[in-house]
Amino acid sequence: MRGRQQGGGLINPRWFPRWLKPVVHAACLLPLVWVVLAAWQDRLGANPIEAITRFLGDWALRGLLVALLVTPLRRFSGWTAVMRLRRPLGLWAFAYALLHLLSYVVLDQYFDWAVIWGDILKRTYITLGMASAVILLVLAVTSIPALIRRLGGRRWVFLHKSVYLASVLGILHYFWMVKADTSSPWLYAVCLMFLLVLRLPFPHRRNPALKS
Amino acid sequence: MLIRSLARWMERESAVTPYDDYLNRRTFLQGTAGVIAGGALALGSGRAQAAVSRPADGEGLAVLPGVQESPLSTSGETLTPYKDATSYNNYYEFGTDKGDPVRYAASLKPRPWTITVDGACAKPGVLDVETLLGMPLEERIYRLRCVEAWSMVIPWVGVSLKAVIDRFQPLSSARFIRFETLNDPVQMPGVRRAVLDWPYVEGLRMDEAVHPLTILAVGLYGSVLPNQNGAPARLVVPWKYGFKSIKSIVRISFVETAPLTSWAKAGPTEYGFYANVNPAVDHPRWSQARERRIGEFRRRETLPFNGYGEQVADLYKGMDLAKFY
Ligand code: HEM
């Protein structure tokens, strides 16, 4: 791809120290640790179940956006090795989405399957969330190396483009849920649009400063 | 880990309320403030002991003297902890997060405060909050059911709305009553954003307004209202979704037609004028069949008219409540 050559020089494309992955994993674990601790200490306010569900939903979406940041980062910095963070970040986003879903099923509805099923069918925002979660599940499963090989690169890439759809559905899910104040879902939507714009092809521009 | 906090919430559900705290502090305070409040507070025995309690953690709000308990109070419910009732609020004039009101409402100045009363009445005028506070105050323990499917039990202090209305002698042409909240960007950071069409407007049919359960509240837990709960005076209509119980009222008008209320304007298919608590009529986007009582783990069944059907169902005889939601 053309992007690979752009903006190089600031960083060694292969730079990937040993500590980087553990640090990224630790960082991704932090929100979870925080919320478990806060629940343990009863610091989540009057409605802790709502607080947990929302917190996990927020981090699922943030995780997706961070994972979507990897490719543009490579494109604009020339740091090729950063791509090795894309899979763990995507899986973390999935993990938060799964926990968010579990929080709804276990804490919010307490396994009331009749209500849950009704919600999925009748409540648009739950339907949208469910669709997003199903896509993320498929993507998570197909990022197992053996399955990637089985699928073949091209089909895998095509399939994994649906991460954009999952993000859009996740954000719509949020839009549909709020009563009047759409500022937070808008913020996510603008971030996603920005990340998509960063992927648009653009005319190759030479920057003399970078050539030296 | 989660298990432990779950167990904690369930424990809260059953027995642990700050009730005893309040009672202890009350006994203590009674000694000091006995001269002013003693007689009325110590009224009766047994339940009267529990009738008036106090805010926790030195909130420093003025204690309302002479509060009488009322037979119209809901019995057999565990009160929502004071801290929860005053830190988990929907009051969009201070922000849309439920933690915003307690964070930002300090800028509201609830004294001096007057309520303009106008419209179809013989004696329009101005109602000073001090006048309201001087009326015989009652404690009313009511369930509060939010349209978002959570609920609380709150010991309000106030006067029946009818007693207030009577002072202004509404005409027979007054079929509805319209309420308006303060709309001041200086005191209320939330109104700088057009989340709703400010000022917040609510309304009742006249027979709903003069129903004995409908009150104008000036306090909760024995003290004056904290700002985030709608100081200095707010409506409480226990059989309707919480958004009907408009806060920090500055204007009351007697009108001939149903006022266009804020949420009905913002989402006409989702919020109606009546907004009676009704487990059989879902919000288009979520179920109203059950609710989470704050402090409890499992959801509980929502009751028609929030459990006040015996007193109020007659008001809606012959009406299709799915149509007039
Ligand atoms: C079956 C799947 C899902 C279900 C049943 C579900 C359910 C919910 C529920 C019930 C809420 C509202 C919480 C409350 O107000 O009490 C919520 C909020 C939210 N969900 Fe989901 N969700 C699902 C999937 C997802 C996915 C895949 C994402 C992200 C990609 C997501 C992101 C969010 C966000 C951002 C919020 C708002 C959080 C906030 O208010 O701060 N959800 N979800």
XYZ file of C-alpha atoms in Angstrom, chain A residues 79-161:
83
model
C 5.585 2.755 12.025
C 4.731 -0.573 10.428
C 5.149 -2.735 13.481
C 2.270 -0.978 15.238
C 0.001 -3.275 13.232
C 0.871 -6.022 15.678
C -1.253 -4.164 18.226
C -4.368 -4.213 16.087
C -5.451 -7.732 16.955
C -5.025 -7.438 20.742
C -6.811 -4.082 20.740
C -9.686 -5.474 18.709
C -9.971 -8.445 21.026
C -10.037 -6.192 24.049
C -12.849 -4.193 22.496
C -14.699 -7.458 21.979
C -14.008 -8.454 25.582
C -15.601 -5.244 26.846
C -18.573 -5.705 24.515
C -19.014 -9.231 25.854
C -18.793 -8.047 29.456
C -21.268 -5.281 28.634
C -23.663 -7.873 27.257
C -23.116 -10.107 30.294
C -23.777 -7.180 32.575
C -27.107 -6.658 30.840
C -28.042 -10.356 30.947
C -26.829 -11.120 34.466
C -26.968 -7.904 36.466
C -29.686 -5.947 34.706
C -32.152 -8.693 33.711
C -30.873 -11.541 35.890
C -31.292 -14.234 33.214
C -34.888 -13.310 32.522
C -34.714 -14.829 29.047
C -38.290 -13.973 28.119
C -37.627 -10.282 28.715
C -34.199 -10.428 27.090
C -35.581 -12.107 23.988
C -38.416 -9.609 23.838
C -35.907 -6.764 24.141
C -33.796 -8.103 21.287
C -36.823 -8.363 19.016
C -38.742 -5.271 20.068
C -36.300 -2.683 21.350
C -34.440 -1.175 18.445
C -31.488 -0.106 20.550
C -31.006 -3.601 21.911
C -31.412 -5.080 18.412
C -28.705 -2.751 17.127
C -26.414 -3.604 20.048
C -26.995 -7.285 19.476
C -26.176 -6.987 15.781
C -22.988 -5.173 16.659
C -22.079 -7.800 19.253
C -22.682 -10.676 16.838
C -20.367 -9.105 14.272
C -17.704 -8.601 16.908
C -18.071 -12.219 17.971
C -17.526 -13.424 14.403
C -14.502 -11.169 14.062
C -13.044 -12.338 17.361
C -13.439 -15.993 16.438
C -11.958 -15.491 12.995
C -8.875 -13.839 14.392
C -7.666 -17.182 15.658
C -4.524 -17.728 13.533
C -5.583 -21.152 12.261
C -8.877 -19.718 11.081
C -7.198 -16.777 9.430
C -5.181 -19.251 7.378
C -8.249 -21.324 6.590
C -10.154 -18.275 5.394
C -7.353 -16.951 3.297
C -6.085 -13.388 3.455
C -8.435 -11.836 0.992
C -11.628 -13.215 2.458
C -10.383 -12.449 5.950
C -9.733 -8.820 5.045
C -13.150 -8.554 3.466
C -14.854 -10.082 6.494
C -12.983 -7.883 8.888
C -14.086 -4.750 7.106
